[in-house]
C-alpha positions as a printed NumPy array, in Angstrom:
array([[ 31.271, -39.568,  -3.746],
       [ 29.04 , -36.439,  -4.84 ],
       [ 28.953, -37.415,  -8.56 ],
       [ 28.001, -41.232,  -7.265],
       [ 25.401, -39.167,  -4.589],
       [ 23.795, -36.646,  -7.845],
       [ 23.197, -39.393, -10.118],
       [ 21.579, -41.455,  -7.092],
       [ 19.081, -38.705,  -6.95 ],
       [ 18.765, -38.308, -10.863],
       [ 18.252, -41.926, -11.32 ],
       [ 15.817, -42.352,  -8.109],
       [ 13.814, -39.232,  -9.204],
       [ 13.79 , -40.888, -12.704],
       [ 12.11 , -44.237, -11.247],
       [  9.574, -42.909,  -9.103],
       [  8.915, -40.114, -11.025],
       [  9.044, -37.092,  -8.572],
       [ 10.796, -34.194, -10.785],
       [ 14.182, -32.877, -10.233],
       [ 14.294, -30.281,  -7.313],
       [ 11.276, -31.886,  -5.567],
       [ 11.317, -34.161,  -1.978],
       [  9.736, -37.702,  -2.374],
       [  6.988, -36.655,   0.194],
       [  5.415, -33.595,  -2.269],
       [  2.452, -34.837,  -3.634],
       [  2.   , -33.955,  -7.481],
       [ -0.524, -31.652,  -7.258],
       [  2.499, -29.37 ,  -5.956],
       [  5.196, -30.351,  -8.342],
       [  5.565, -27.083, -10.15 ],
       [  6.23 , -25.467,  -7.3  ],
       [  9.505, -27.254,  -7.241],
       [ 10.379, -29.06 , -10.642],
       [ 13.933, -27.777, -12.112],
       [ 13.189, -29.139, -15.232],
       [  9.818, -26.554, -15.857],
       [ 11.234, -23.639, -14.919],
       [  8.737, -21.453, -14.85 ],
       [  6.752, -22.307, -11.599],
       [  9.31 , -21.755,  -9.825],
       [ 10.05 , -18.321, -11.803],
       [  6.476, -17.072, -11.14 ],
       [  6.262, -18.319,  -7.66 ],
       [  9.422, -16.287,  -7.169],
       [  7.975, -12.935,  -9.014],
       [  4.372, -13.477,  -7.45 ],
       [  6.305, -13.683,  -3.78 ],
       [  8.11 , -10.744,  -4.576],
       [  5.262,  -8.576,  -5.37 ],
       [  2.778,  -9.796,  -2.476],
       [  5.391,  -8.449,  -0.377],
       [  5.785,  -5.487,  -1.963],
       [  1.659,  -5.061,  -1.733],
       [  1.909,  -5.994,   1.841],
       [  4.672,  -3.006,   2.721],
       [  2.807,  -0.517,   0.931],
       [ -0.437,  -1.507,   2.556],
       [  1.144,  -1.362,   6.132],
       [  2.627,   2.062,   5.331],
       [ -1.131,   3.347,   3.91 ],
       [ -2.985,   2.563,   6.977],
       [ -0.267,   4.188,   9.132],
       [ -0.122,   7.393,   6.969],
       [ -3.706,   6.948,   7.358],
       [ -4.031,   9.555,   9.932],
       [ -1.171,  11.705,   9.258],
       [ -2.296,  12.874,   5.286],
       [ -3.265,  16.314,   5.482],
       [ -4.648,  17.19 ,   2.306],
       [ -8.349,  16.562,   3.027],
       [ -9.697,  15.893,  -0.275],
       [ -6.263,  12.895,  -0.742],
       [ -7.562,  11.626,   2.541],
       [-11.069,  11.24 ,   1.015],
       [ -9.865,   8.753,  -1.522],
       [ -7.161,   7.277,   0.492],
       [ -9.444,   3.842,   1.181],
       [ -9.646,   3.749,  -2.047],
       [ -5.793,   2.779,  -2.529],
       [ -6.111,   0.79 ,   0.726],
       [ -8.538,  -1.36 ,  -1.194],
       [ -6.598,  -1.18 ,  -4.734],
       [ -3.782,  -2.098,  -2.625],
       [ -5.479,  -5.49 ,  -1.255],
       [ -6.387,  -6.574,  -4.245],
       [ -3.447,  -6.404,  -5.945],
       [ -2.052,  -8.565,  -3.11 ],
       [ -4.788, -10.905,  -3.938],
       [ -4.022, -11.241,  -7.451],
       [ -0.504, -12.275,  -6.579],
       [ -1.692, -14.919,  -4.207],
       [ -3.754, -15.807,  -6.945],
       [ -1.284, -16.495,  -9.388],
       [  0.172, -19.471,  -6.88 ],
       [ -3.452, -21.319,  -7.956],
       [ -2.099, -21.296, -11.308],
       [  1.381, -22.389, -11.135],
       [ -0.124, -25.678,  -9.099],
       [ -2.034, -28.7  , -10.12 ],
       [ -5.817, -28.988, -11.09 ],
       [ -8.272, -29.819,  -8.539],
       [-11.94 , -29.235,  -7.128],
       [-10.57 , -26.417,  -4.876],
       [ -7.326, -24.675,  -7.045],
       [-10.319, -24.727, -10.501],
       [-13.148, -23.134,  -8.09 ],
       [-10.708, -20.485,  -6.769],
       [ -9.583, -19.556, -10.179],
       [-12.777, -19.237, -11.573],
       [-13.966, -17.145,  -8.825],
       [-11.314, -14.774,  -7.613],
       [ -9.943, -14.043, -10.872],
       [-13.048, -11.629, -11.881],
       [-13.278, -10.674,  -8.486],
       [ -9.906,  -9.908,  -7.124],
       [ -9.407,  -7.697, -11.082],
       [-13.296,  -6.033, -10.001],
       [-12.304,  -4.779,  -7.169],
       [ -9.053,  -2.88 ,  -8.397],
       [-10.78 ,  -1.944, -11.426],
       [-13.816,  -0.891,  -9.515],
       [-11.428,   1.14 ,  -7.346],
       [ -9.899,   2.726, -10.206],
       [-13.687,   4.001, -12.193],
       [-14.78 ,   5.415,  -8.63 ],
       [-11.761,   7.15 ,  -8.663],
       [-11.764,   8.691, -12.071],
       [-15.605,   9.789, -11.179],
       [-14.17 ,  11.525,  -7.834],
       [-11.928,  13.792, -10.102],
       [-14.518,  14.19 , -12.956],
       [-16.98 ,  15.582,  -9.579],
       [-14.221,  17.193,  -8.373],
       [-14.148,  19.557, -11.197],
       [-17.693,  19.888, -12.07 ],
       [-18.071,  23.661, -10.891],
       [-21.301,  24.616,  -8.909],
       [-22.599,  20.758,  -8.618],
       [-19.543,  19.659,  -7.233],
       [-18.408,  22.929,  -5.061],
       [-14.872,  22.164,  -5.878],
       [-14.543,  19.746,  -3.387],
       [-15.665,  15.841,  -4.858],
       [-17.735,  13.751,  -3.19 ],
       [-17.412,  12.818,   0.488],
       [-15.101,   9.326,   0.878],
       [-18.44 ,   7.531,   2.585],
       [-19.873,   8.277,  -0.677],
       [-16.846,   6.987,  -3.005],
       [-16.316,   3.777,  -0.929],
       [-19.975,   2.744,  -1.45 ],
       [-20.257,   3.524,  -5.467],
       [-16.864,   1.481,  -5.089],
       [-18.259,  -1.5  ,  -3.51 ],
       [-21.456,  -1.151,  -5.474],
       [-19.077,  -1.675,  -8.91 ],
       [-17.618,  -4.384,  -7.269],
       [-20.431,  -6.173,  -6.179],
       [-21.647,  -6.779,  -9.287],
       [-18.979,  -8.827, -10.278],
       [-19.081, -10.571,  -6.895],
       [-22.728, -11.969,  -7.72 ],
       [-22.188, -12.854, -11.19 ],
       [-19.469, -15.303, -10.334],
       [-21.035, -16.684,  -7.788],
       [-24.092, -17.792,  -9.572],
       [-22.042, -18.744, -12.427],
       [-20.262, -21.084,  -9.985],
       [-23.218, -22.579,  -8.594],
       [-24.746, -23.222, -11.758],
       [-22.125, -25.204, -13.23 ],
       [-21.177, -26.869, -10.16 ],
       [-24.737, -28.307,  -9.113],
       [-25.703, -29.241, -12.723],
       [-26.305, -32.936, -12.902],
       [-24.3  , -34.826, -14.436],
       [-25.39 , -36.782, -17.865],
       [-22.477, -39.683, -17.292],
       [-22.046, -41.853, -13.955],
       [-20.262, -40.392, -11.15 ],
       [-16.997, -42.537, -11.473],
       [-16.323, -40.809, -14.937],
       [-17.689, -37.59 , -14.227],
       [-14.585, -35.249, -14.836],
       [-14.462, -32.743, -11.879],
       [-17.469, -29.946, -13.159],
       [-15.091, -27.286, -11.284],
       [-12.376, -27.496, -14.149],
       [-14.299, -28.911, -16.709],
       [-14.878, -25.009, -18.571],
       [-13.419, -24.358, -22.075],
       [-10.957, -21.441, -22.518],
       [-13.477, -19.231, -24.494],
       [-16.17 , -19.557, -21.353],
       [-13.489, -18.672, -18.704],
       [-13.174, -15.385, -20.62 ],
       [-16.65 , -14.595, -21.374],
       [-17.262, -14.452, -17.75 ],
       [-15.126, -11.586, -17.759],
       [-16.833,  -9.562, -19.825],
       [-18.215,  -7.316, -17.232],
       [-14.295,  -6.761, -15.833],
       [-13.782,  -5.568, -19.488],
       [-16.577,  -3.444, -19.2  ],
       [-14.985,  -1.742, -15.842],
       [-11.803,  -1.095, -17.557],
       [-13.401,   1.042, -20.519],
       [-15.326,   2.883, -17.877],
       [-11.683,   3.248, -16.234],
       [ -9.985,   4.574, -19.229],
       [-13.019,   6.626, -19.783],
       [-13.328,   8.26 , -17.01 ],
       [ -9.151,   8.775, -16.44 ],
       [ -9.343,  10.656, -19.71 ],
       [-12.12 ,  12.883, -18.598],
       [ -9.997,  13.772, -15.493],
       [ -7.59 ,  14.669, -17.979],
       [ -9.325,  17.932, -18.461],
       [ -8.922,  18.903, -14.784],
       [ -7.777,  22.559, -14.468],
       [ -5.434,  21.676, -11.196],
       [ -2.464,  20.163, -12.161],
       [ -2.372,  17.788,  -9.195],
       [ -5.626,  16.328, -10.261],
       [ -4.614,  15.883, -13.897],
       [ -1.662,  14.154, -12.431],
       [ -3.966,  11.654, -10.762],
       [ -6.033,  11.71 , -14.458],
       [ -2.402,  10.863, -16.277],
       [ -1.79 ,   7.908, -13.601],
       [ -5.08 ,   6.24 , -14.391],
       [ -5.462,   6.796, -17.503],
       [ -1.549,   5.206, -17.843],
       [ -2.687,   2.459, -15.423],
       [ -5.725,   1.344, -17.649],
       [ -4.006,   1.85 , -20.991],
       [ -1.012,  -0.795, -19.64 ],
       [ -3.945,  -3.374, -18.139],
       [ -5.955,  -3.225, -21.37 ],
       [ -2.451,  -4.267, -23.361],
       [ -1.979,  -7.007, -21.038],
       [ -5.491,  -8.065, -21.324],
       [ -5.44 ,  -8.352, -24.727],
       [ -1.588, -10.363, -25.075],
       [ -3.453, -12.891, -22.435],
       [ -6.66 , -13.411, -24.165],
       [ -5.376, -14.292, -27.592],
       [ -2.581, -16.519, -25.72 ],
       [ -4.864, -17.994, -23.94 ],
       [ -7.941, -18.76 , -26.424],
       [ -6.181, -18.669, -29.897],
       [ -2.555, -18.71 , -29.006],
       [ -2.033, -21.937, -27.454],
       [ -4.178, -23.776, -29.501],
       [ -2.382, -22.756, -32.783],
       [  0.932, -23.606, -31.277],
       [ -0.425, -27.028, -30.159],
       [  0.839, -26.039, -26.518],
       [ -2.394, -26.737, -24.698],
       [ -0.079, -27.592, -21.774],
       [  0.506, -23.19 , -21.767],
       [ -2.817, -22.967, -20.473],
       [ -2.15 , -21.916, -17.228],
       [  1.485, -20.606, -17.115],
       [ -0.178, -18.087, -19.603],
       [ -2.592, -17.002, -16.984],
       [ -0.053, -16.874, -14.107],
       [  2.089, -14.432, -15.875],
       [ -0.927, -12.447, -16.703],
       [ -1.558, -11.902, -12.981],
       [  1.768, -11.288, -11.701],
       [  2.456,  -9.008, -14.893],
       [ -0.746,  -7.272, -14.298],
       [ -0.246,  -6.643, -10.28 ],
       [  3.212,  -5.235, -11.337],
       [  1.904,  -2.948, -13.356],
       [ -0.944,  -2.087, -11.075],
       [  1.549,  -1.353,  -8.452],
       [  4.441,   0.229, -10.336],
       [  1.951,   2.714, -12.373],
       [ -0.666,   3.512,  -9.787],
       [  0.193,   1.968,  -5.919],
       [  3.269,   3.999,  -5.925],
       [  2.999,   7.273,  -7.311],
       [ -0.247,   7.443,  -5.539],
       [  1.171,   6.417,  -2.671],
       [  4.1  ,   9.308,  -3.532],
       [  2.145,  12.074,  -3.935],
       [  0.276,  11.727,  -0.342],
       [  1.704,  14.864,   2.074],
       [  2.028,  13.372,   5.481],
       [  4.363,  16.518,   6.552],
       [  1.139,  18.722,   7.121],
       [ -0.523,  16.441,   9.866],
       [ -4.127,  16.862,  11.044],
       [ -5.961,  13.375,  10.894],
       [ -9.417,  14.69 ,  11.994],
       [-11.368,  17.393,   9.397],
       [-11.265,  20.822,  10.225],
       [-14.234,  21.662,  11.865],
       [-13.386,  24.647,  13.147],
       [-11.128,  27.308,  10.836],
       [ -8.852,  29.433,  11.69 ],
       [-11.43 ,  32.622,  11.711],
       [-13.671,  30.885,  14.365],
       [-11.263,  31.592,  17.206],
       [-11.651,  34.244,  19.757],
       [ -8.045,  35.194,  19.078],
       [ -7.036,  35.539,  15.494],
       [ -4.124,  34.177,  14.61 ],
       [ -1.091,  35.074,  14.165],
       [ -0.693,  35.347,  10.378],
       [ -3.769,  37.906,  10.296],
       [ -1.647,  40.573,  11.188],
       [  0.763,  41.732,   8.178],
       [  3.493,  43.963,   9.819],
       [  4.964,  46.226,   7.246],
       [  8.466,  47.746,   6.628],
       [  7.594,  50.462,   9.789],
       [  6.195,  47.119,  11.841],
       [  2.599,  48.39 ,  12.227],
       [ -0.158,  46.154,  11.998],
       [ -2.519,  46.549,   9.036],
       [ -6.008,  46.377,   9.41 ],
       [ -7.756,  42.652,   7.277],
       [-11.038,  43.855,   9.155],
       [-11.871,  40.028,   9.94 ],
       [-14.924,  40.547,  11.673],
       [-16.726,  44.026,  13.029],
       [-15.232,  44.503,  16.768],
       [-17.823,  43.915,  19.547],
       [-16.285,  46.699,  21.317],
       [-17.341,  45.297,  24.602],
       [-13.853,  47.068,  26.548],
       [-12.255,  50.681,  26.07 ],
       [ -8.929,  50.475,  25.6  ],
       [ -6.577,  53.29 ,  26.72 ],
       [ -2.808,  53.961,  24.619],
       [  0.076,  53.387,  26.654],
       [  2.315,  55.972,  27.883],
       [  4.804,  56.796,  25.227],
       [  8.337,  55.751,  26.285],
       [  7.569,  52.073,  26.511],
       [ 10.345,  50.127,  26.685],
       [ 11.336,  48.563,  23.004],
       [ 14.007,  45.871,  22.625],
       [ 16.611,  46.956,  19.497],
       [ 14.667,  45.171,  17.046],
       [ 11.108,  47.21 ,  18.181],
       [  8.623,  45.331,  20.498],
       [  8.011,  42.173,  20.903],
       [  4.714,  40.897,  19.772],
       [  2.831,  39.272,  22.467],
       [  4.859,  41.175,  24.874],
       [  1.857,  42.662,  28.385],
       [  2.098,  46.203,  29.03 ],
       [  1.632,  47.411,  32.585],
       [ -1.392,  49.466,  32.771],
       [ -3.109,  48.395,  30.139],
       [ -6.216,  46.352,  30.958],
       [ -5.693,  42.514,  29.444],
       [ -9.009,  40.657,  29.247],
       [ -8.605,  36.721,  29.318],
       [-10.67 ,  34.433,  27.665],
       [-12.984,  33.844,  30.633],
       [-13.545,  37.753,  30.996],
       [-14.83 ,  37.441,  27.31 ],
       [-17.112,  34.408,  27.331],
       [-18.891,  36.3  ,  30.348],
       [-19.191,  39.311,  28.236],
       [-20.211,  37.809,  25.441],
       [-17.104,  38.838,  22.962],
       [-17.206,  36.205,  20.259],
       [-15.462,  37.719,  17.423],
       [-12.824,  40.565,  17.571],
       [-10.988,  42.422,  14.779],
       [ -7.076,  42.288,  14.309],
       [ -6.897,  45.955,  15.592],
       [ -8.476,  44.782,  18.524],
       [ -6.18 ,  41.765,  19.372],
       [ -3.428,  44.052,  18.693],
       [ -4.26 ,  46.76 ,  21.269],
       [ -4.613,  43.843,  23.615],
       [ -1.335,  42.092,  23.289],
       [  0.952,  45.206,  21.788],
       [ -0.966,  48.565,  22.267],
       [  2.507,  50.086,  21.255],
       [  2.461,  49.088,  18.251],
       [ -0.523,  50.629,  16.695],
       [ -0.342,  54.015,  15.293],
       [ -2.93 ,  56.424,  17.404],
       [ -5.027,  57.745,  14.251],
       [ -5.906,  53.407,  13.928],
       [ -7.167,  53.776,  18.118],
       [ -8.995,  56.539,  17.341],
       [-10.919,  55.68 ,  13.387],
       [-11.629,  52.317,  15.374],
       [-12.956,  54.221,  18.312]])
């Protein structure tokens, strides 16, 4: 009964001519979605899937690290992956326009996103190899790059470019009037030879030599976290170039030589899903590996750790003997006398306890300072405050 039931199918498929693996009610525009028979749009399909959901994860996990990086100058250029990170997911979605059919719609989104959605990650990639170039420029750059304000509009600036140069390329050839009656007009959206598909790209090109360029300059970064970045892009741009050039000659002399015209498009679709892959295995993840979430601190720090009334805690260095040594953060206002405690305090067996109030010894708070006027204090001075025990008498008495 199943044998009778499979060669039902076959033979039914083989009248009406809906491939094997697809429903009579998908239309053919869809049919490589589906068909058995030509594997491979259903291989890419599953690959492209498989990577947009990837992209998707890591984007989730970016913009709820977001907050949490600590390293100020990695937070700087962390929109920058956010936005390398979307369009990577776009190129994968993009690849689906290539496994289907031809139409007005799938030829126009081709045509348009493929030199955008590759712009914007390569754009991504430049501004980022100009951050560490800045980053390292001495004097000019202070050490510390650009701001990220200033990286995400050079970004969109690069990527712009490619934006309006489709678009008018698209509108050009679309509005053109046609020399031959409308009923035998072919559709003006897909009617573009290989060779002018690719010259349209010649500005991506361009971005990825600036890319390579620019990762080799950060090459020659002194800090070897930045030349770590430097290694990633540079690897990142080296791999896309490769892939670039297998597609191109596939896809303009390759084909044609073969006399597989029909290898048109799957040639393209693996491009893009091999190309996202790469983007995401050589540059999503390590980036997205080397970001320090452990240290915390979302906003910038405003205020450092000198600009407090109260030192902190770290200023102090307590030697072998457990006596405070003098940094001399700031010159003491002097604004209260203190008096040495009695000797004979009472010491716990490990010595006193920092922080630990004397009796008798006068404790200002922080009120009792604003109205005084005490802004800064030395480390001597918070230490005859909170442990007056503590600090050897011929310290009281130089300070005094």
């Amino acid at each position: 009964d199943r044998q009778f039931k499979a060669v039902f199918f076959m033979l039914l498929s083989m009248t009406s001519g809906v491939p094997r693996g697809c429903g009579a009610g998908v239309k053919p525009l869809y049919f490589n979605l589906c068909d058995l028979d030509a594997a491979w749009g259903v291989a890419v399909e599953a690959v492209a899937a498989a990577g947009a959901l990837t992209s998707f994860v890591l984007l989730v996990f970016l913009l709820g690290i977001w907050p949490l990086v600590g390293d100020r100058q990695r937070r700087r250029m962390l929109h920058l992956l956010v936005a390398f990170t979307l369009c990577t997911l776009g190129l994968f979605g993009l690849a689906l326009a290539f496994v289907v059919g031809r139409d007005s719609t799938t030829c126009a989104a081709r045509r348009f996103l493929f030199g955008v959605l590759f712009a914007g990650c390569l754009a991504c990639l430049v501004t980022h190899g100009l951050w560490l170039a800045l980053l390292g420029g001495g004097s000019a750059g202070g050490g510390r790059g650009p701001r990220g304000w200033l990286l995400g509009l050079g970004g969109l600036a690069l990527w712009l470019v490619e934006v309006i140069v489709n678009a008018e390329w698209l509108i050009i050839t679309l509005l053109r009037s046609p020399l031959s009656p409308p009923a035998v007009t072919p559709d003006l959206s897909c009617s573009i030879a290989n060779q002018d598909f690719v010259t349209a790209l010649v500005y991506v090109m361009a971005l990825l030599l600036a890319a390579v360029a620019t990762a080799v300059v950060a090459l020659a970064q002194k800090d070897g976290r930045w030349r770590r970045d430097g290694a990633l892009l540079l690897s990142t741009g080296l791999l896309t170039a490769a892939l670039w050039a297998a597609w191109i000659g596939m896809y303009v002399y390759g084909n044609g030589a073969l006399g597989r015209g029909d290898w048109d498009d799957p040639t393209v679709a693996v491009a893009l899903v091999a190309n996202g892959w790469a983007f995401l295995l050589t540059y999503v993840v390590p980036e997205t590996w080397l970001l320090d979430p452990g240290q915390g601190g979302g906003e910038e720090e405003g205020l450092d750790a000198e600009h407090a009334v109260y030192p902190a805690r770290s200023a102090l260095d307590y030697g072998p003997d457990r006596t405070p040594a003098v940094h001399n953060l700031y010159m003491d206002n002097a604004a209260f006398s203190m008096e040495e405690a009695a000797p004979g305090g009472t010491a716990g067996p490990g010595g006193p306890r920092p922080g630990h109030l004397r009796r008798g010894v006068y404790q200002p708070t922080e009120m009792a300072l604003i109205h005084k006027g005490l802004t800064y204090v030395s480390a001597l001075t918070f230490a005859l405050w909170t442990d007056p025990q503590r600090v050897p008498a011929s310290l009281v008495a130089k300070e005094a």
